PDB file of C-alpha atoms in Angstrom:
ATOM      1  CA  UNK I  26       0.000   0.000   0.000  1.00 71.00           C
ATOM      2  CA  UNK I  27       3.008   2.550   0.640  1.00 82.00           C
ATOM      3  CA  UNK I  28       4.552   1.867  -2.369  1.00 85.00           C
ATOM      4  CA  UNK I  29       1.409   2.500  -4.443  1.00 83.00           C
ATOM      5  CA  UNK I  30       0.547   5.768  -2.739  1.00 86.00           C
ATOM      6  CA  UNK I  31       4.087   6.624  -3.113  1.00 88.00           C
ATOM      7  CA  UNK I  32       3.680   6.139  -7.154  1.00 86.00           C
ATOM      8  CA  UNK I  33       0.773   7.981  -6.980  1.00 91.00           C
ATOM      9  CA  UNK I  34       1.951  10.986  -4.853  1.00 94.00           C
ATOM     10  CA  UNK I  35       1.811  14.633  -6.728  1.00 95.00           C
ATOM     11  CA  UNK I  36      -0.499  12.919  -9.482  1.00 97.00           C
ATOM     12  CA  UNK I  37      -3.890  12.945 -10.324  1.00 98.00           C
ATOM     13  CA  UNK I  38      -5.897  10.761 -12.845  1.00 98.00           C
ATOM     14  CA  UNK I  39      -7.337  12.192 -16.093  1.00 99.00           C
ATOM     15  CA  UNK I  40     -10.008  10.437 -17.695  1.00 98.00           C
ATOM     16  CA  UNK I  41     -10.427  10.772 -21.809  1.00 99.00           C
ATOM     17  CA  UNK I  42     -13.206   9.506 -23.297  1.00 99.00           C
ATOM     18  CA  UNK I  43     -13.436   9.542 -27.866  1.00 99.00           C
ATOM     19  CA  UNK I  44     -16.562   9.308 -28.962  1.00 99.00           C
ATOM     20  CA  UNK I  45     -17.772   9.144 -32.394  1.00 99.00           C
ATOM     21  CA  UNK I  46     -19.375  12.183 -33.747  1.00 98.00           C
ATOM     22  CA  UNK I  47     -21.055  11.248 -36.188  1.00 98.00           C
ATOM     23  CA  UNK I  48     -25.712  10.960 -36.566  1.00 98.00           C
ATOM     24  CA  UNK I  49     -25.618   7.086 -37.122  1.00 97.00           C
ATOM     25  CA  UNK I  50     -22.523   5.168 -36.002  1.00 98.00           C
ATOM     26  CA  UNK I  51     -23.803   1.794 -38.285  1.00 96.00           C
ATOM     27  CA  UNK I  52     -24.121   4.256 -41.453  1.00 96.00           C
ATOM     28  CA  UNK I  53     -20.842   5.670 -40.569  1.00 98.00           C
ATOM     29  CA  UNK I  54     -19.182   2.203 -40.237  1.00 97.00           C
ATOM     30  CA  UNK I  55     -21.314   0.733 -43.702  1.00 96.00           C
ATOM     31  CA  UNK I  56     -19.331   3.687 -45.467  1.00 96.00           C
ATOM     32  CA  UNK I  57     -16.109   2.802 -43.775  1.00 95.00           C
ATOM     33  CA  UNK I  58     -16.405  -1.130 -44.781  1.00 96.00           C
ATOM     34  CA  UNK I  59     -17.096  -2.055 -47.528  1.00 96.00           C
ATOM     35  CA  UNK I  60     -17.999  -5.591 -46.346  1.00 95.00           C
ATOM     36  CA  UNK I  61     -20.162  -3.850 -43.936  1.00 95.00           C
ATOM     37  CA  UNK I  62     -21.737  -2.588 -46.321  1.00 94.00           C
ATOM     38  CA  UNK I  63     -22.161  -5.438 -48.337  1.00 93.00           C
ATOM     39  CA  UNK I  64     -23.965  -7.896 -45.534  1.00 91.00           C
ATOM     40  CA  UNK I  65     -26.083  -4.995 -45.380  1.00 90.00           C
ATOM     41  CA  UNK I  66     -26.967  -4.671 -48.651  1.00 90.00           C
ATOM     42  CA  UNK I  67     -27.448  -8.325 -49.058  1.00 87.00           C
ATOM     43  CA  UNK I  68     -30.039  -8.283 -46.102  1.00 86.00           C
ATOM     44  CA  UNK I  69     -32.189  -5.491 -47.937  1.00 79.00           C
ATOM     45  CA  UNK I  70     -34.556  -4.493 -46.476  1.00 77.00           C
ATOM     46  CA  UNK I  71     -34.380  -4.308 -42.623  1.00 75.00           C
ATOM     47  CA  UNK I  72     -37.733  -4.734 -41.647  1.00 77.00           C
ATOM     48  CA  UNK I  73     -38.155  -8.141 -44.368  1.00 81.00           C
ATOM     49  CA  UNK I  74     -34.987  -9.592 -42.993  1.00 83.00           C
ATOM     50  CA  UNK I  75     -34.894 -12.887 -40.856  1.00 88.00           C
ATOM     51  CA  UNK I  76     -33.563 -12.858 -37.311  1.00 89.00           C
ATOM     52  CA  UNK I  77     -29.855 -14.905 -38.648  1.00 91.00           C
ATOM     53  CA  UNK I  78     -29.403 -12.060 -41.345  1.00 89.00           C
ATOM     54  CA  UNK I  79     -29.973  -9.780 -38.428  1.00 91.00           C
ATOM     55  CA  UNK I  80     -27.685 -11.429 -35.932  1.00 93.00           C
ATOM     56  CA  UNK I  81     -25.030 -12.203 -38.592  1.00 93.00           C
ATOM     57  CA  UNK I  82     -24.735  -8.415 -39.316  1.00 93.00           C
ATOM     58  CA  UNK I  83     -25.071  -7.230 -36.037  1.00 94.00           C
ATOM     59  CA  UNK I  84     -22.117  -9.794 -35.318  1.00 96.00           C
ATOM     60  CA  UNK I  85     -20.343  -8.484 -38.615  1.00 96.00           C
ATOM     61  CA  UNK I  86     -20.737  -4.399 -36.990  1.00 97.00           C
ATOM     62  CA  UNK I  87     -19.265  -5.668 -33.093  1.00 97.00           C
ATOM     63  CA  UNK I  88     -16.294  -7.484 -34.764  1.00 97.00           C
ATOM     64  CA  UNK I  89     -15.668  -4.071 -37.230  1.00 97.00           C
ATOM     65  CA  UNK I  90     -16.475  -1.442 -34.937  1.00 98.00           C
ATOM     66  CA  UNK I  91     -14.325  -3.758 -31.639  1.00 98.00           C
ATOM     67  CA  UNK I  92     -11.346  -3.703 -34.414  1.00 98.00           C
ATOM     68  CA  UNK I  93     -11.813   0.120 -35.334  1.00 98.00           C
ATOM     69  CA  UNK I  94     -11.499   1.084 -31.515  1.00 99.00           C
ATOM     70  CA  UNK I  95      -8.189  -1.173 -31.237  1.00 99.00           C
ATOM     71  CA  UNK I  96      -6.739   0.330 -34.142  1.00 98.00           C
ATOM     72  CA  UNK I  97      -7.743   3.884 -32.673  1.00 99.00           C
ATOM     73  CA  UNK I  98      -6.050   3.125 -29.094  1.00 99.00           C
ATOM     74  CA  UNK I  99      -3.371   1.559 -30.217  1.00 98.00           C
ATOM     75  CA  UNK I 100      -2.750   5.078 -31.938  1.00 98.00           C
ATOM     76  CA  UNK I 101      -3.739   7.152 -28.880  1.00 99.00           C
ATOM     77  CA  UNK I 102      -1.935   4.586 -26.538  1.00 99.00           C
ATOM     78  CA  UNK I 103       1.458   5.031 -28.647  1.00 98.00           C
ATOM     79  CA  UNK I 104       0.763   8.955 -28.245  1.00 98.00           C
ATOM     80  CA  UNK I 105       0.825   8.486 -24.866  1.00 98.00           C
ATOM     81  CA  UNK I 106       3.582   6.405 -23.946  1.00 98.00           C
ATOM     82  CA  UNK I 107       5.731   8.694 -26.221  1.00 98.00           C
ATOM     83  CA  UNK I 108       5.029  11.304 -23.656  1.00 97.00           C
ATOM     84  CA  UNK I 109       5.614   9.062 -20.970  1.00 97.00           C
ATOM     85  CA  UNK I 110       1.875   8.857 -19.968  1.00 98.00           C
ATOM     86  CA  UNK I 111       0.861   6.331 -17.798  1.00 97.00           C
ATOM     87  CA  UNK I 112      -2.585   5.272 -18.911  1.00 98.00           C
ATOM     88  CA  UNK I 113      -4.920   2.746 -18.029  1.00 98.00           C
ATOM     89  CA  UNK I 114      -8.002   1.095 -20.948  1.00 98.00           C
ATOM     90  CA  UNK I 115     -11.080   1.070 -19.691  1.00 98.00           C
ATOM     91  CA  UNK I 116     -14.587  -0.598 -21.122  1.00 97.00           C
ATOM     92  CA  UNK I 117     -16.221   1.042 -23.466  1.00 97.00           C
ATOM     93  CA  UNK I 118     -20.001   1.929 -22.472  1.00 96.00           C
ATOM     94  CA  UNK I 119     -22.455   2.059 -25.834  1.00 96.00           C
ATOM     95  CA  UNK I 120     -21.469   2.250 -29.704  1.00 95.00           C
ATOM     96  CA  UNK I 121     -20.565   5.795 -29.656  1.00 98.00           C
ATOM     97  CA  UNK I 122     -17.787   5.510 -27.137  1.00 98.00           C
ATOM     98  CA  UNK I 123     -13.998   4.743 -29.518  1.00 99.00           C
ATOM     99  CA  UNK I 124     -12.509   4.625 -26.127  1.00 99.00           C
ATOM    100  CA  UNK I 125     -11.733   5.544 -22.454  1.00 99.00           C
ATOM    101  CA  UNK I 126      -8.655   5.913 -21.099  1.00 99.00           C
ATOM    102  CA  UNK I 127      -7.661   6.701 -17.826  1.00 99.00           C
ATOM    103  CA  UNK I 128      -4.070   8.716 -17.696  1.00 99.00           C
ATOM    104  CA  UNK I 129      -1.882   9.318 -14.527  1.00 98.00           C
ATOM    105  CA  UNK I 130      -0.373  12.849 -14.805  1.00 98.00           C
ATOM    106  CA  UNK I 131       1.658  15.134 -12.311  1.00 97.00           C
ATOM    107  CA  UNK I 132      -0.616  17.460 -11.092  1.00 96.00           C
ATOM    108  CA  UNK I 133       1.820  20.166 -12.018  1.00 97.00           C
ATOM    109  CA  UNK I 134       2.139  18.574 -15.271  1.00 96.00           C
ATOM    110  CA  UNK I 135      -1.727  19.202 -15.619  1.00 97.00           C
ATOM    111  CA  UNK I 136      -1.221  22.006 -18.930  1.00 97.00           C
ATOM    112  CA  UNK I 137       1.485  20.113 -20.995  1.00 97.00           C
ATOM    113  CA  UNK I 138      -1.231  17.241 -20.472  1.00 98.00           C
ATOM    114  CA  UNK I 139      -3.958  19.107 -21.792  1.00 98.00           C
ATOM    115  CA  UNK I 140      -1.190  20.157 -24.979  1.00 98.00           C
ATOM    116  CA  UNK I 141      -0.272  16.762 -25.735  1.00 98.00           C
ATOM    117  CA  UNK I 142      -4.226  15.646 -25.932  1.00 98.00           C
ATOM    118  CA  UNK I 143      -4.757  18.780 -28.223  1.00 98.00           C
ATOM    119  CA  UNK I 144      -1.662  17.411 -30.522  1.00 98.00           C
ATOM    120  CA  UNK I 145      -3.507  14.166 -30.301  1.00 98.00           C
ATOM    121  CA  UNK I 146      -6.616  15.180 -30.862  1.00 98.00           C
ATOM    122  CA  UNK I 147      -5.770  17.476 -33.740  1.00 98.00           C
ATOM    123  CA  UNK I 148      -4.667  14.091 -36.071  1.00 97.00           C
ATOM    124  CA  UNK I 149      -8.310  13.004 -35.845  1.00 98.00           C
ATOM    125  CA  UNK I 150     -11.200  14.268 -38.224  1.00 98.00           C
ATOM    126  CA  UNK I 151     -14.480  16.255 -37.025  1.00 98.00           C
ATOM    127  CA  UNK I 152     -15.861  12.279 -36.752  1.00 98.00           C
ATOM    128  CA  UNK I 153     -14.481  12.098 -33.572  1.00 99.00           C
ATOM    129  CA  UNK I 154     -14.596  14.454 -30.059  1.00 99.00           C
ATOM    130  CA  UNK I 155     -11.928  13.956 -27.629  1.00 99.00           C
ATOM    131  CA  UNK I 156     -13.494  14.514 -23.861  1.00 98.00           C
ATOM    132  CA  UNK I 157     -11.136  15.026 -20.910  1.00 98.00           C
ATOM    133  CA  UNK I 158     -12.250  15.192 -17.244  1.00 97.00           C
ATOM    134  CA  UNK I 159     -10.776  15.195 -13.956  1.00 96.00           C
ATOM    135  CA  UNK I 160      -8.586  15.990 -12.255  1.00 97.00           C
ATOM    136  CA  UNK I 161      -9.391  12.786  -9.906  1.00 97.00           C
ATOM    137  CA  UNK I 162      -8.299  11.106  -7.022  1.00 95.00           C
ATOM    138  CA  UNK I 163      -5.988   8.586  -9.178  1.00 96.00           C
ATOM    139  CA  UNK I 164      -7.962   5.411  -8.091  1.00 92.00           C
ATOM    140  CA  UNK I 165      -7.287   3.739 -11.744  1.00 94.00           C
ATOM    141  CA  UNK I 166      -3.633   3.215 -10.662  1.00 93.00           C
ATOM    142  CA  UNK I 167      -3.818   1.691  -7.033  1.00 89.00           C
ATOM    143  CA  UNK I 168      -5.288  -1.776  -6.213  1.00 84.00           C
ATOM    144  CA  UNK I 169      -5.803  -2.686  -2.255  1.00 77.00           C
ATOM    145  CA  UNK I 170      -6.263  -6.256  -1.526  1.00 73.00           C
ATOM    146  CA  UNK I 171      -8.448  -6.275   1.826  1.00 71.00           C
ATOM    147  CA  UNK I 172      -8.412  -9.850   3.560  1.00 78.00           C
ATOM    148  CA  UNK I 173     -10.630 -10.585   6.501  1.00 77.00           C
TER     149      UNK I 173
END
């Protein structure tokens, strides 16, 4: 417990979330992919479409839109680490969400933070908002066992 609240001392925990910013995240994808957009093509009409064309294409937009979002952290994550970032993934919580990332930052360090998310931020299109909150306690970066 020391030794974590030692790492942790003079730091505080930034959260960024990505989002995509965009109307319809499927229609956004189906003009990304072309297989995508394919399987949806091939289903035709939504509403005439059995429930295995429906499943199979829902299936085919997780596995495209799960590898899009590791693509797009990998990115971000190799960003970070080049500035020596310590970060932490967390779980993504509907479609829209690319990522969330929880980062570890000297709290005097708090406006070269906020420069280095603008630099990353700024190699992304309008399709995409970059949301940063905190500062926080840095709970994402300590882990107490409790045993009774």
């Amino acid at each position: 417990l020391v030794e974590q609240l030692e790492h942790v001392r003079g730091k505080v925990e930034m959260g960024l979330r990505v989002i995509w910013d965009v109307a319809n995240v499927f229609e956004y994808f189906v003009n990304l992919r072309p297989e995508l957009r394919a399987a949806r093509d091939t289903v035709g009409d939504i509403r005439q479409a059995s429930r295995d064309q429906m499943i199979a294409l829902g299936q085919l937009f997780e596995h495209a839109l799960n590898e899009e979002r590791d693509r797009l952290y990998e990115q971000v994550d190799a960003a970070l680490e080049a500035h020596g970032i310590e970060r932490r993934r967390g779980k993504t919580r509907n479609e829209r969400e690319v990522m969330s990332v929880a980062c570890l930052v000297e709290r005097d360090a708090l406006g070269d933070f906020d420069r280095v998310i603008g630099e990353i931020a700024s190699g992304f299109d309008s399709n995409f908002t970059f949301d940063l909150n905190g500062p926080w306690a840095p709970a994402s970066f300590t882990e107490v066992a409790l045993e009774i």
